[in-house]
PDB file of C-alpha atoms in Angstrom:
ATOM      1  CA  MET A   1     -26.648   1.439   4.582  1.00 94.00           C
ATOM      2  CA  TYR A   2     -26.523  -1.348   7.160  1.00 97.00           C
ATOM      3  CA  VAL A   3     -24.265  -4.185   6.033  1.00 97.00           C
ATOM      4  CA  GLY A   4     -23.752  -5.855   9.419  1.00 96.00           C
ATOM      5  CA  ARG A   5     -20.358  -7.267  10.297  1.00 97.00           C
ATOM      6  CA  PHE A   6     -17.677  -7.206   7.620  1.00 98.00           C
ATOM      7  CA  VAL A   7     -14.077  -8.019   6.782  1.00 98.00           C
ATOM      8  CA  VAL A   8     -11.753  -6.081   4.509  1.00 98.00           C
ATOM      9  CA  VAL A   9      -8.555  -7.700   3.295  1.00 98.00           C
ATOM     10  CA  GLY A  10      -5.737  -6.693   0.994  1.00 94.00           C
ATOM     11  CA  PRO A  11      -2.409  -8.388   0.401  1.00 92.00           C
ATOM     12  CA  ASP A  12      -0.718  -6.767   3.427  1.00 94.00           C
ATOM     13  CA  VAL A  13      -3.441  -5.298   5.632  1.00 97.00           C
ATOM     14  CA  GLY A  14      -6.893  -6.258   6.815  1.00 98.00           C
ATOM     15  CA  ALA A  15      -9.648  -5.414   9.264  1.00 98.00           C
ATOM     16  CA  TYR A  16     -12.835  -6.723  10.791  1.00 98.00           C
ATOM     17  CA  ARG A  17     -15.708  -4.536  11.994  1.00 98.00           C
ATOM     18  CA  VAL A  18     -18.633  -5.360  14.207  1.00 98.00           C
ATOM     19  CA  SER A  19     -21.708  -3.396  13.189  1.00 97.00           C
ATOM     20  CA  SER A  20     -24.811  -4.310  15.134  1.00 95.00           C
ATOM     21  CA  ARG A  21     -28.368  -3.190  15.711  1.00 93.00           C
ATOM     22  CA  SER A  22     -29.229  -6.036  18.107  1.00 88.00           C
ATOM     23  CA  PHE A  23     -26.109  -6.235  20.326  1.00 91.00           C
ATOM     24  CA  PRO A  24     -24.273  -2.887  20.258  1.00 93.00           C
ATOM     25  CA  ASN A  25     -22.781  -3.249  23.767  1.00 94.00           C
ATOM     26  CA  ARG A  26     -19.679  -5.122  22.658  1.00 96.00           C
ATOM     27  CA  GLU A  27     -15.966  -4.492  22.498  1.00 97.00           C
ATOM     28  CA  ILE A  28     -12.821  -6.213  21.313  1.00 98.00           C
ATOM     29  CA  THR A  29     -10.190  -7.209  23.856  1.00 98.00           C
ATOM     30  CA  ALA A  30      -6.682  -8.537  23.309  1.00 97.00           C
ATOM     31  CA  ARG A  31      -5.942 -11.899  24.827  1.00 94.00           C
ATOM     32  CA  GLU A  32      -2.721 -13.866  24.636  1.00 87.00           C
ATOM     33  CA  GLU A  33      -3.744 -15.885  21.579  1.00 88.00           C
ATOM     34  CA  ALA A  34      -6.467 -13.784  19.935  1.00 97.00           C
ATOM     35  CA  LEU A  35      -8.523 -10.626  19.632  1.00 98.00           C
ATOM     36  CA  THR A  36     -11.924 -11.433  21.096  1.00 98.00           C
ATOM     37  CA  VAL A  37     -15.351  -9.844  20.622  1.00 98.00           C
ATOM     38  CA  GLY A  38     -17.462  -9.878  23.769  1.00 96.00           C
ATOM     39  CA  PRO A  39     -20.036  -7.925  25.750  1.00 95.00           C
ATOM     40  CA  THR A  40     -19.102  -4.745  27.602  1.00 94.00           C
ATOM     41  CA  GLU A  41     -19.531  -4.651  31.382  1.00 92.00           C
ATOM     42  CA  ASP A  42     -22.855  -2.829  31.045  1.00 91.00           C
ATOM     43  CA  ALA A  43     -24.266  -5.140  28.349  1.00 90.00           C
ATOM     44  CA  PRO A  44     -27.532  -6.931  29.128  1.00 91.00           C
ATOM     45  CA  GLU A  45     -27.149 -10.659  29.634  1.00 90.00           C
ATOM     46  CA  THR A  46     -27.828 -12.831  26.607  1.00 89.00           C
ATOM     47  CA  ASP A  47     -27.655 -16.503  25.751  1.00 87.00           C
ATOM     48  CA  ASN A  48     -27.099 -15.717  22.058  1.00 86.00           C
ATOM     49  CA  PRO A  49     -24.194 -17.950  20.946  1.00 84.00           C
ATOM     50  CA  TYR A  50     -23.080 -15.477  18.254  1.00 90.00           C
ATOM     51  CA  VAL A  51     -22.274 -12.496  20.523  1.00 91.00           C
ATOM     52  CA  SER A  52     -18.830 -13.591  21.824  1.00 95.00           C
ATOM     53  CA  TYR A  53     -16.019 -15.135  19.751  1.00 97.00           C
ATOM     54  CA  ASN A  54     -12.382 -14.846  18.726  1.00 98.00           C
ATOM     55  CA  CYS A  55     -12.388 -12.513  15.715  1.00 98.00           C
ATOM     56  CA  LEU A  56      -8.656 -12.522  14.868  1.00 98.00           C
ATOM     57  CA  ARG A  57      -5.793 -14.941  15.442  1.00 98.00           C
ATOM     58  CA  VAL A  58      -2.170 -14.867  14.288  1.00 97.00           C
ATOM     59  CA  VAL A  59      -0.749 -18.384  14.078  1.00 97.00           C
ATOM     60  CA  GLU A  60       2.521 -20.086  13.201  1.00 96.00           C
ATOM     61  CA  THR A  61       2.206 -22.325  10.166  1.00 95.00           C
ATOM     62  CA  PRO A  62       4.824 -24.561   8.543  1.00 93.00           C
ATOM     63  CA  THR A  63       5.566 -21.714   6.092  1.00 89.00           C
ATOM     64  CA  GLY A  64       5.501 -18.760   8.529  1.00 92.00           C
ATOM     65  CA  GLU A  65       2.918 -16.601  10.244  1.00 95.00           C
ATOM     66  CA  THR A  66      -0.631 -16.358   8.943  1.00 97.00           C
ATOM     67  CA  VAL A  67      -3.541 -14.356  10.299  1.00 98.00           C
ATOM     68  CA  ALA A  68      -7.171 -15.487  10.234  1.00 98.00           C
ATOM     69  CA  PHE A  69     -10.078 -13.172  11.031  1.00 98.00           C
ATOM     70  CA  GLY A  70     -13.842 -13.175  10.737  1.00 98.00           C
ATOM     71  CA  ASN A  71     -17.239 -12.854  12.374  1.00 97.00           C
ATOM     72  CA  GLY A  72     -17.593 -15.919  14.555  1.00 96.00           C
ATOM     73  CA  SER A  73     -16.473 -19.201  16.051  1.00 96.00           C
ATOM     74  CA  HIS A  74     -15.196 -20.401  12.664  1.00 98.00           C
ATOM     75  CA  VAL A  75     -12.055 -18.263  13.139  1.00 98.00           C
ATOM     76  CA  ASP A  76     -10.669 -20.863  15.574  1.00 98.00           C
ATOM     77  CA  PRO A  77     -10.891 -23.905  13.270  1.00 98.00           C
ATOM     78  CA  ILE A  78      -9.508 -21.846  10.374  1.00 98.00           C
ATOM     79  CA  ALA A  79      -6.523 -20.885  12.556  1.00 98.00           C
ATOM     80  CA  GLU A  80      -6.076 -24.467  13.772  1.00 98.00           C
ATOM     81  CA  LYS A  81      -6.093 -25.848  10.230  1.00 98.00           C
ATOM     82  CA  LEU A  82      -3.530 -23.217   9.182  1.00 98.00           C
ATOM     83  CA  GLU A  83      -1.284 -24.291  12.081  1.00 97.00           C
ATOM     84  CA  LEU A  84      -1.527 -27.883  10.840  1.00 97.00           C
ATOM     85  CA  GLY A  85      -0.305 -26.809   7.407  1.00 96.00           C
ATOM     86  CA  TYR A  86      -3.565 -26.671   5.445  1.00 97.00           C
ATOM     87  CA  PRO A  87      -3.423 -24.248   2.502  1.00 96.00           C
ATOM     88  CA  ALA A  88      -5.369 -21.097   3.405  1.00 97.00           C
ATOM     89  CA  ARG A  89      -7.991 -21.805   0.720  1.00 97.00           C
ATOM     90  CA  ASP A  90      -8.714 -25.236   2.194  1.00 98.00           C
ATOM     91  CA  ALA A  91      -8.722 -23.968   5.787  1.00 98.00           C
ATOM     92  CA  LEU A  92     -11.262 -21.293   4.869  1.00 98.00           C
ATOM     93  CA  ALA A  93     -13.475 -23.482   2.688  1.00 98.00           C
ATOM     94  CA  GLU A  94     -13.570 -26.492   5.026  1.00 98.00           C
ATOM     95  CA  SER A  95     -14.218 -24.450   8.170  1.00 98.00           C
ATOM     96  CA  LEU A  96     -16.892 -22.253   6.588  1.00 98.00           C
ATOM     97  CA  LEU A  97     -18.614 -25.273   5.076  1.00 97.00           C
ATOM     98  CA  ALA A  98     -18.449 -27.276   8.329  1.00 97.00           C
ATOM     99  CA  LEU A  99     -19.931 -24.514  10.504  1.00 97.00           C
ATOM    100  CA  ASP A 100     -22.216 -23.171   7.773  1.00 97.00           C
ATOM    101  CA  TYR A 101     -24.186 -19.913   7.952  1.00 96.00           C
ATOM    102  CA  GLU A 102     -25.560 -18.864  11.337  1.00 93.00           C
ATOM    103  CA  LYS A 103     -28.917 -20.414  12.140  1.00 90.00           C
ATOM    104  CA  ASP A 104     -30.459 -17.178  13.423  1.00 89.00           C
ATOM    105  CA  ASP A 105     -33.520 -15.214  12.280  1.00 90.00           C
ATOM    106  CA  TYR A 106     -31.547 -13.737   9.363  1.00 92.00           C
ATOM    107  CA  ASP A 107     -29.559 -16.782   8.158  1.00 95.00           C
ATOM    108  CA  THR A 108     -26.499 -14.608   8.766  1.00 95.00           C
ATOM    109  CA  PRO A 109     -23.520 -15.553   6.575  1.00 97.00           C
ATOM    110  CA  ARG A 110     -20.163 -16.388   8.093  1.00 98.00           C
ATOM    111  CA  ILE A 111     -17.319 -14.315   6.684  1.00 98.00           C
ATOM    112  CA  ALA A 112     -13.555 -14.709   7.040  1.00 98.00           C
ATOM    113  CA  ALA A 113     -10.196 -13.760   5.586  1.00 98.00           C
ATOM    114  CA  THR A 114      -6.561 -14.794   5.818  1.00 98.00           C
ATOM    115  CA  ILE A 115      -3.270 -13.075   5.109  1.00 98.00           C
ATOM    116  CA  GLY A 116      -0.218 -15.289   4.732  1.00 94.00           C
ATOM    117  CA  ASP A 117       3.414 -14.542   5.389  1.00 79.00           C
ATOM    118  CA  GLY A 118       4.172 -14.926   1.692  1.00 78.00           C
ATOM    119  CA  GLY A 119       1.767 -12.218   0.578  1.00 80.00           C
ATOM    120  CA  GLU A 120      -1.246 -14.385  -0.221  1.00 94.00           C
ATOM    121  CA  ALA A 121      -4.586 -13.001   0.962  1.00 97.00           C
ATOM    122  CA  LEU A 122      -7.955 -14.741   0.711  1.00 98.00           C
ATOM    123  CA  ILE A 123     -11.533 -13.858   1.573  1.00 98.00           C
ATOM    124  CA  GLY A 124     -14.496 -16.156   2.015  1.00 98.00           C
ATOM    125  CA  THR A 125     -18.141 -16.405   2.984  1.00 98.00           C
ATOM    126  CA  VAL A 126     -20.718 -19.095   3.448  1.00 98.00           C
ATOM    127  CA  ARG A 127     -24.330 -18.044   2.885  1.00 97.00           C
ATOM    128  CA  LYS A 128     -27.533 -20.042   2.746  1.00 96.00           C
ATOM    129  CA  ASP A 129     -27.110 -20.226  -1.036  1.00 97.00           C
ATOM    130  CA  ALA A 130     -23.334 -20.258  -1.618  1.00 97.00           C
ATOM    131  CA  LEU A 131     -19.802 -20.897  -0.418  1.00 98.00           C
ATOM    132  CA  LEU A 132     -17.295 -18.419  -1.910  1.00 98.00           C
ATOM    133  CA  VAL A 133     -13.525 -18.337  -1.343  1.00 98.00           C
ATOM    134  CA  GLU A 134     -11.367 -16.017  -3.447  1.00 97.00           C
ATOM    135  CA  THR A 135      -7.738 -14.920  -3.598  1.00 97.00           C
ATOM    136  CA  VAL A 136      -7.460 -11.134  -3.498  1.00 97.00           C
ATOM    137  CA  ASP A 137      -4.804  -8.791  -4.872  1.00 95.00           C
ATOM    138  CA  GLU A 138      -6.534  -5.520  -3.956  1.00 97.00           C
ATOM    139  CA  PRO A 139      -8.557  -4.461  -0.908  1.00 97.00           C
ATOM    140  CA  THR A 140     -11.753  -6.536  -0.882  1.00 98.00           C
ATOM    141  CA  LEU A 141     -14.810  -6.441   1.378  1.00 98.00           C
ATOM    142  CA  VAL A 142     -17.436  -9.017   2.245  1.00 98.00           C
ATOM    143  CA  ALA A 143     -20.245  -8.343   4.715  1.00 98.00           C
ATOM    144  CA  THR A 144     -23.020 -10.325   6.321  1.00 97.00           C
ATOM    145  CA  TYR A 145     -25.786  -8.279   4.654  1.00 96.00           C
ATOM    146  CA  GLU A 146     -26.214  -6.282   1.417  1.00 96.00           C
ATOM    147  CA  LYS A 147     -22.571  -6.793   0.344  1.00 97.00           C
ATOM    148  CA  ASN A 148     -22.448 -10.541   0.976  1.00 96.00           C
ATOM    149  CA  ALA A 149     -20.240 -11.354  -2.027  1.00 97.00           C
ATOM    150  CA  PRO A 150     -16.596 -10.224  -2.144  1.00 97.00           C
ATOM    151  CA  GLY A 151     -16.132  -6.852  -3.859  1.00 97.00           C
ATOM    152  CA  SER A 152     -13.376  -4.263  -4.131  1.00 97.00           C
ATOM    153  CA  ILE A 153     -13.181  -1.323  -1.731  1.00 97.00           C
ATOM    154  CA  GLU A 154     -10.714   1.501  -1.185  1.00 96.00           C
ATOM    155  CA  LEU A 155      -8.473   1.003   1.839  1.00 97.00           C
ATOM    156  CA  GLU A 156      -5.594   3.413   2.340  1.00 96.00           C
ATOM    157  CA  ALA A 157      -4.361   2.054   5.672  1.00 97.00           C
ATOM    158  CA  ASP A 158      -0.819   0.712   5.855  1.00 95.00           C
ATOM    159  CA  SER A 159      -0.773  -0.182   9.569  1.00 98.00           C
ATOM    160  CA  ALA A 160      -3.008  -2.211  11.875  1.00 98.00           C
ATOM    161  CA  GLU A 161      -4.080   0.879  13.816  1.00 98.00           C
ATOM    162  CA  ALA A 162      -4.937   2.780  10.635  1.00 98.00           C
ATOM    163  CA  ALA A 163      -6.883  -0.215   9.259  1.00 98.00           C
ATOM    164  CA  ALA A 164      -8.975  -0.581  12.428  1.00 98.00           C
ATOM    165  CA  SER A 165      -9.679   3.150  12.478  1.00 98.00           C
ATOM    166  CA  GLU A 166     -10.450   3.393   8.751  1.00 98.00           C
ATOM    167  CA  VAL A 167     -12.978   0.551   8.701  1.00 98.00           C
ATOM    168  CA  TYR A 168     -14.552   1.737  11.948  1.00 98.00           C
ATOM    169  CA  ASP A 169     -15.133   5.136  10.305  1.00 98.00           C
ATOM    170  CA  LEU A 170     -16.634   3.781   7.065  1.00 98.00           C
ATOM    171  CA  GLU A 171     -20.107   5.134   6.316  1.00 96.00           C
ATOM    172  CA  PHE A 172     -21.900   1.857   7.009  1.00 97.00           C
ATOM    173  CA  GLU A 173     -24.366   2.172   9.905  1.00 97.00           C
ATOM    174  CA  HIS A 174     -24.146   1.008  13.535  1.00 97.00           C
ATOM    175  CA  ALA A 175     -20.361   0.737  14.027  1.00 98.00           C
ATOM    176  CA  VAL A 176     -19.531  -0.976  17.328  1.00 98.00           C
ATOM    177  CA  CYS A 177     -15.827  -1.927  17.252  1.00 98.00           C
ATOM    178  CA  ALA A 178     -13.076  -2.973  14.846  1.00 98.00           C
ATOM    179  CA  ALA A 179      -9.826  -4.918  14.697  1.00 98.00           C
ATOM    180  CA  GLY A 180      -6.955  -4.225  12.318  1.00 98.00           C
ATOM    181  CA  VAL A 181      -3.974  -6.291  11.214  1.00 98.00           C
ATOM    182  CA  ALA A 182      -0.946  -5.526   9.049  1.00 97.00           C
ATOM    183  CA  ARG A 183       2.167  -7.337   7.915  1.00 95.00           C
ATOM    184  CA  THR A 184       5.416  -5.798   9.159  1.00 94.00           C
ATOM    185  CA  GLU A 185       9.063  -6.802   8.847  1.00 91.00           C
ATOM    186  CA  ASP A 186       8.722  -8.476  12.263  1.00 90.00           C
ATOM    187  CA  GLY A 187       5.493 -10.354  11.590  1.00 92.00           C
ATOM    188  CA  PHE A 188       1.903  -9.235  11.995  1.00 96.00           C
ATOM    189  CA  GLU A 189       0.796  -6.339  14.187  1.00 97.00           C
ATOM    190  CA  THR A 190      -2.770  -5.992  15.426  1.00 98.00           C
ATOM    191  CA  ALA A 191      -4.845  -3.094  16.721  1.00 98.00           C
ATOM    192  CA  ILE A 192      -8.251  -2.487  18.281  1.00 98.00           C
ATOM    193  CA  GLU A 193     -10.738   0.363  17.802  1.00 98.00           C
ATOM    194  CA  ASN A 194     -13.581   0.320  20.328  1.00 98.00           C
ATOM    195  CA  GLY A 195     -14.995   3.756  19.489  1.00 92.00           C
ATOM    196  CA  ASP A 196     -15.580   6.311  22.206  1.00 74.00           C
TER     197      ASP A 196
END
């Protein structure tokens, strides 16, 4: 089954996976402030605005660290609102609503998740027909296609590296790369899985 890009989030661990038929020549790189999806060196040039974006950011909020992750440019305003002290629910809902679904040939939904320092995890999506934001207490997945409403999924990972690897290896078709995040005693750790 091809579900496109997806996020998985539980109370303490989460991951984001790029799955793509159209732009498979992508990888995730770690920058100072974010994990960023972008083309590989051998990727053909494209002017598609949805190919490169920050997919995961850990930010300091008034109540501690929070991580925001998702499938596009909406990750930045979510992170910025969290830094300003917005509740995670509001940061997700306002940013998803403001940027709306992607205006491409497929009306691709935007998906995102947050994990807060206090154990609160949320997942959200904006589709052509709905805006959904939910608090989660068990591993939950939302994807751009087929599984475009939050639903439970098994996730055994307890570290960022294991989360990135586990979601990369899920049976869904056309895996490209994945990012993982996990809460530790020292804050959030992140990891990247770019395949072979």
